[in-house]
């Protein structure tokens, strides 16, 4: 697994050391995403496959027979379903096919920068001294967070139910009884709204806070597909969610490539902040607007992102 490990120059591959809200997750995972060339049959590290998220690192056919073929097939079906769901969300907002407001969905269908994550959560015995760090809270599979992209298609484990969603709104804090376990329905997938859809809809669609608990005896597997816009896409509230309904605009425009880069940098290393949609609210003061403009001028989305190269722009001052 370690020879497939991701690094500061490549967001894709195997990892067991991700940080969520600056706290290490109790899990292992493998990420694969749409290649820069958008051609799955091109060699993973071919120069044409370079993009902000980096290069895929599939195990070889000898190591995992049919793994690549099945993963790619599932990935493409998730992309089709995501496009369909995004258009149904648009329909719910009153957006018609062919309208100006629908053009972002057309671009996303062609240029999405989605990735598929395959999670493994090992058992976590809290009575084991090697598991618990003194004076630290017990580990979580994933700490409370919101998904960054547009929407997520999650294939859950039917045997181990550890995903929880928060009942409370507009806060990352809550009591234990504020969390509800999301029990999977066999044969079905769980759909989650992401941060970009929340900005796009001016808050009509909410990105829910969620977390994953550990289990003392059971393993858990899950596979979320993150449907993400193109890196150059500037996500802003739709007119139909603001002006036409005489509602105040809640968010400033957000560059997906900047948001994604900072989220990955925060997953990999502690920059002092994890970017949130709250940084783009009209009624808040944030240096991220200036930072994303600076980042957009400096970055080439057809090259691998490099944490150290952009640290001076991204890190918390």
Coordinates of C-alpha atoms in Angstrom, one line a residue:
X1 CA 0.0 0.0 0.0
X2 CA 2.7 2.4 0.9
X3 CA 4.2 2.6 -2.6
X4 CA 0.8 4.0 -3.7
X5 CA 0.9 6.6 -0.9
X6 CA -0.2 10.2 -1.7
X7 CA 2.0 13.1 -0.9
X8 CA 2.3 16.9 -1.0
X9 CA 2.5 16.8 -4.8
X10 CA -0.2 14.3 -5.5
X11 CA -3.6 14.2 -3.8
X12 CA -4.5 10.7 -5.2
X13 CA -3.4 7.4 -3.9
X14 CA -3.4 5.5 -0.6
X15 CA -3.3 7.3 2.8
X16 CA -3.7 6.5 6.5
X17 CA -2.9 9.9 8.0
X18 CA -5.6 12.3 6.9
X19 CA -6.5 15.3 9.1
X20 CA -10.1 16.4 9.4
X21 CA -10.6 19.7 11.3
X22 CA -6.9 19.4 12.2
X23 CA -7.4 16.0 13.8
X24 CA -6.2 12.6 12.5
X25 CA -8.8 10.2 11.2
X26 CA -9.0 6.6 12.3
X27 CA -9.1 5.1 8.8
X28 CA -7.2 4.1 5.6
X29 CA -8.3 5.0 2.1
X30 CA -7.5 5.0 -1.6
X31 CA -8.5 8.0 -3.8
X32 CA -8.9 7.8 -7.6
X33 CA -10.2 10.7 -9.7
X34 CA -11.0 11.6 -13.3
X35 CA -7.6 11.8 -15.2
X36 CA -6.4 15.1 -16.5
X37 CA -6.6 13.6 -20.0
X38 CA -10.1 12.3 -19.2
X39 CA -8.9 9.0 -20.7
X40 CA -8.8 6.1 -18.3
X41 CA -6.8 3.9 -20.6
X42 CA -3.9 6.3 -20.7
X43 CA -1.0 5.3 -18.3
X44 CA -1.6 6.8 -14.9
X45 CA 1.6 8.9 -14.8
X46 CA 1.4 10.1 -18.4
X47 CA 2.0 13.8 -18.6
X48 CA -1.4 14.3 -20.2
X49 CA -3.0 13.1 -17.0
X50 CA -1.6 15.9 -14.8
X51 CA -4.1 18.1 -13.0
X52 CA -4.5 19.9 -9.7
X53 CA -5.4 16.7 -7.9
X54 CA -2.4 14.8 -9.4
X55 CA -2.1 11.4 -10.9
X56 CA -4.0 8.2 -10.2
X57 CA -2.1 5.4 -8.5
X58 CA -3.9 2.2 -9.3
X59 CA -2.5 -1.2 -8.1
X60 CA -1.3 -3.3 -11.0
X61 CA -3.5 -5.9 -12.7
X62 CA -1.3 -8.7 -11.1
X63 CA -1.8 -7.3 -7.6
X64 CA -5.6 -6.6 -8.0
X65 CA -7.1 -8.4 -11.0
X66 CA -10.0 -6.4 -12.5
X67 CA -9.8 -3.7 -9.8
X68 CA -9.1 -0.9 -12.3
X69 CA -11.8 -2.0 -14.7
X70 CA -14.5 -2.3 -12.0
X71 CA -13.5 0.9 -10.3
X72 CA -13.6 2.9 -13.6
X73 CA -17.0 1.4 -14.5
X74 CA -18.4 2.3 -11.1
X75 CA -16.9 5.8 -11.2
X76 CA -18.5 6.6 -14.6
X77 CA -21.9 5.4 -13.4
X78 CA -21.6 7.6 -10.4
X79 CA -20.8 10.5 -12.6
X80 CA -23.9 9.9 -14.7
X81 CA -26.1 9.6 -11.6
X82 CA -24.5 12.8 -10.1
X83 CA -25.3 14.8 -13.3
X84 CA -28.9 13.5 -13.1
X85 CA -29.2 14.5 -9.5
X86 CA -27.7 17.9 -10.0
X87 CA -30.3 18.6 -12.8
X88 CA -33.1 17.4 -10.5
X89 CA -31.8 19.9 -7.8
X90 CA -31.8 22.6 -10.5
X91 CA -35.4 21.7 -11.4
X92 CA -36.4 22.0 -7.8
X93 CA -35.0 25.6 -7.9
X94 CA -37.1 26.4 -11.0
X95 CA -34.2 26.2 -13.4
X96 CA -35.1 25.0 -16.9
X97 CA -32.9 23.1 -19.3
X98 CA -31.1 25.4 -21.7
X99 CA -31.3 28.5 -19.5
X100 CA -28.3 30.6 -18.5
X101 CA -28.5 29.2 -15.0
X102 CA -28.3 25.6 -16.3
X103 CA -25.0 26.2 -18.1
X104 CA -23.0 25.5 -15.0
X105 CA -24.5 22.0 -15.0
X106 CA -23.5 21.5 -18.6
X107 CA -20.0 22.6 -17.9
X108 CA -19.8 20.4 -14.8
X109 CA -21.0 17.3 -16.8
X110 CA -18.1 17.8 -19.2
X111 CA -15.3 19.2 -16.9
X112 CA -16.1 17.8 -13.5
X113 CA -13.1 17.0 -11.3
X114 CA -14.7 14.3 -9.2
X115 CA -13.0 11.6 -7.3
X116 CA -13.9 8.2 -5.7
X117 CA -12.7 7.3 -2.2
X118 CA -12.5 3.8 -0.9
X119 CA -12.5 3.9 2.9
X120 CA -11.5 1.2 5.4
X121 CA -12.1 1.9 9.1
X122 CA -10.4 -0.7 11.3
X123 CA -11.8 -1.6 14.7
X124 CA -10.8 0.8 17.4
X125 CA -10.4 -0.6 20.9
X126 CA -10.4 2.3 23.4
X127 CA -9.1 0.0 26.1
X128 CA -5.9 -0.5 24.1
X129 CA -3.2 1.9 25.4
X130 CA -1.8 2.3 21.9
X131 CA -5.1 3.6 20.6
X132 CA -5.8 6.5 23.0
X133 CA -3.5 9.5 23.4
X134 CA -3.5 10.8 27.0
X135 CA -5.6 14.0 27.5
X136 CA -7.0 13.7 23.9
X137 CA -10.6 12.8 23.2
X138 CA -11.2 9.3 21.8
X139 CA -10.4 9.0 18.0
X140 CA -13.2 9.3 15.4
X141 CA -13.3 7.6 12.0
X142 CA -13.7 11.1 10.6
X143 CA -14.2 14.2 12.7
X144 CA -17.3 16.5 12.0
X145 CA -17.1 18.1 8.6
X146 CA -19.1 19.0 5.5
X147 CA -18.3 17.7 2.1
X148 CA -16.6 20.3 -0.1
X149 CA -17.9 19.6 -3.5
X150 CA -21.3 19.7 -5.2
X151 CA -22.8 16.4 -4.1
X152 CA -21.7 13.0 -2.8
X153 CA -22.9 9.5 -3.6
X154 CA -22.0 7.3 -0.7
X155 CA -22.0 3.5 -0.8
X156 CA -22.3 2.5 2.9
X157 CA -21.4 -0.7 4.8
X158 CA -24.6 -2.7 5.5
X159 CA -23.0 -4.3 8.6
X160 CA -21.4 -1.5 10.5
X161 CA -23.5 1.7 11.0
X162 CA -21.2 4.5 12.1
X163 CA -22.1 7.5 9.9
X164 CA -23.9 10.3 11.8
X165 CA -25.4 13.6 10.7
X166 CA -26.0 16.6 13.0
X167 CA -29.5 17.8 13.9
X168 CA -28.2 21.3 14.7
X169 CA -27.6 24.1 12.1
X170 CA -24.9 26.7 11.6
X171 CA -22.5 25.4 14.2
X172 CA -19.8 22.8 14.4
X173 CA -20.6 22.1 18.0
X174 CA -23.3 19.9 19.5
X175 CA -24.2 17.5 22.2
X176 CA -24.0 13.7 21.6
X177 CA -27.8 13.5 21.4
X178 CA -27.7 16.0 18.6
X179 CA -26.4 13.3 16.2
X180 CA -28.5 10.9 14.2
X181 CA -27.1 7.6 12.8
X182 CA -27.6 7.2 9.1
X183 CA -28.6 3.6 8.7
X184 CA -28.0 2.4 5.1
X185 CA -30.8 0.8 3.1
X186 CA -29.4 -2.4 1.4
X187 CA -29.1 -1.9 -2.3
X188 CA -29.4 1.9 -2.0
X189 CA -26.9 4.7 -1.9
X190 CA -26.8 7.7 0.5
X191 CA -26.8 11.2 -1.2
X192 CA -25.2 14.2 0.5
X193 CA -25.2 17.9 -0.5
X194 CA -21.9 19.6 -0.6
X195 CA -20.6 23.1 0.1
X196 CA -20.6 24.1 -3.6
X197 CA -24.3 23.3 -4.0
X198 CA -25.0 25.3 -0.8
X199 CA -23.3 28.4 -2.3
X200 CA -24.8 27.8 -5.7
X201 CA -28.3 27.6 -4.3
X202 CA -27.7 30.6 -1.9
X203 CA -28.2 28.2 1.1
X204 CA -31.4 26.6 -0.2
X205 CA -29.6 23.3 -0.3
X206 CA -27.6 22.8 2.9
X207 CA -24.4 20.9 3.3
X208 CA -25.0 18.9 6.5
X209 CA -22.3 18.4 9.2
X210 CA -21.5 14.7 9.6
X211 CA -19.0 12.4 11.2
X212 CA -18.0 8.8 11.4
X213 CA -17.7 7.0 14.7
X214 CA -15.2 4.2 15.5
X215 CA -16.3 0.7 16.4
X216 CA -14.5 -1.5 19.0
X217 CA -15.0 -4.8 17.2
X218 CA -16.3 -4.2 13.6
X219 CA -14.5 -3.2 10.4
X220 CA -16.3 -0.7 8.2
X221 CA -16.0 -0.1 4.5
X222 CA -17.5 2.8 2.5
X223 CA -17.1 4.4 -0.8
X224 CA -18.0 8.1 -1.4
X225 CA -18.0 9.6 -4.9
X226 CA -17.5 13.3 -4.7
X227 CA -19.0 15.1 -7.7
X228 CA -17.0 18.3 -8.0
X229 CA -17.0 21.3 -10.5
X230 CA -14.2 22.1 -12.9
X231 CA -11.2 23.7 -11.2
X232 CA -11.8 27.1 -12.9
X233 CA -15.4 27.2 -12.0
X234 CA -16.4 30.2 -10.0
X235 CA -19.4 29.1 -7.9
X236 CA -21.8 31.9 -7.0
X237 CA -25.5 32.1 -5.9
X238 CA -27.9 31.7 -8.8
X239 CA -30.1 34.7 -9.7
X240 CA -33.2 32.6 -9.3
X241 CA -32.3 32.0 -5.6
X242 CA -31.6 35.6 -4.9
X243 CA -32.8 38.5 -7.0
X244 CA -35.8 36.8 -8.5
X245 CA -37.1 35.8 -5.1
X246 CA -36.0 39.1 -3.5
X247 CA -33.6 37.3 -1.1
X248 CA -30.3 38.7 0.0
X249 CA -27.2 37.2 -1.6
X250 CA -25.5 35.2 1.2
X251 CA -22.2 34.2 -0.4
X252 CA -19.4 35.7 -2.4
X253 CA -18.1 33.8 -5.5
X254 CA -15.9 30.8 -4.6
X255 CA -13.3 29.4 -7.0
X256 CA -13.6 25.6 -6.7
X257 CA -9.9 25.0 -7.6
X258 CA -8.8 27.2 -4.7
X259 CA -11.3 25.7 -2.2
X260 CA -10.2 22.1 -3.2
X261 CA -6.5 23.0 -3.0
X262 CA -6.9 24.4 0.5
X263 CA -9.0 21.5 1.6
X264 CA -6.4 19.0 0.4
X265 CA -3.6 21.0 2.0
X266 CA -5.5 21.0 5.2
X267 CA -6.1 17.2 5.0
X268 CA -2.4 16.5 4.4
X269 CA -0.8 19.1 6.7
X270 CA -1.8 21.6 9.3
X271 CA -1.9 25.1 7.7
X272 CA -3.6 26.6 10.6
X273 CA -7.1 26.7 9.1
X274 CA -9.5 24.5 7.2
X275 CA -11.5 26.4 4.6
X276 CA -15.3 26.6 5.0
X277 CA -18.2 28.2 3.2
X278 CA -18.6 30.5 6.1
X279 CA -15.4 32.3 4.9
X280 CA -17.4 33.3 1.8
X281 CA -20.4 34.7 3.5
X282 CA -21.3 38.2 2.6
X283 CA -21.7 39.3 6.3
X284 CA -18.2 38.0 7.3
X285 CA -14.7 39.4 6.9
X286 CA -12.2 36.9 5.3
X287 CA -8.9 37.1 3.5
X288 CA -9.9 34.1 1.3
X289 CA -11.4 36.3 -1.4
X290 CA -8.1 38.1 -1.9
X291 CA -6.2 34.8 -1.5
X292 CA -8.2 33.0 -4.1
X293 CA -7.6 35.8 -6.6
X294 CA -3.9 35.5 -6.0
X295 CA -4.0 31.7 -6.2
X296 CA -5.9 31.8 -9.5
X297 CA -3.3 34.1 -11.1
X298 CA -0.4 31.8 -9.9
X299 CA -1.8 28.3 -10.4
X300 CA -1.8 26.1 -13.5
X301 CA -4.7 23.6 -13.1
X302 CA -3.1 21.4 -15.7
X303 CA -0.2 20.8 -13.3
X304 CA -0.1 18.9 -10.0
X305 CA -0.8 20.9 -7.0
X306 CA 2.2 21.4 -4.7
X307 CA 1.5 22.3 -1.0
X308 CA 4.9 23.8 -0.5
X309 CA 4.8 25.8 -3.7
X310 CA 1.6 27.6 -2.7
X311 CA 2.1 27.5 1.1
X312 CA 2.7 31.3 1.3
X313 CA -0.6 32.0 -0.3
X314 CA -2.7 29.3 1.5
X315 CA -1.5 29.1 5.0
X316 CA -3.2 31.0 7.8
X317 CA -1.5 34.3 8.7

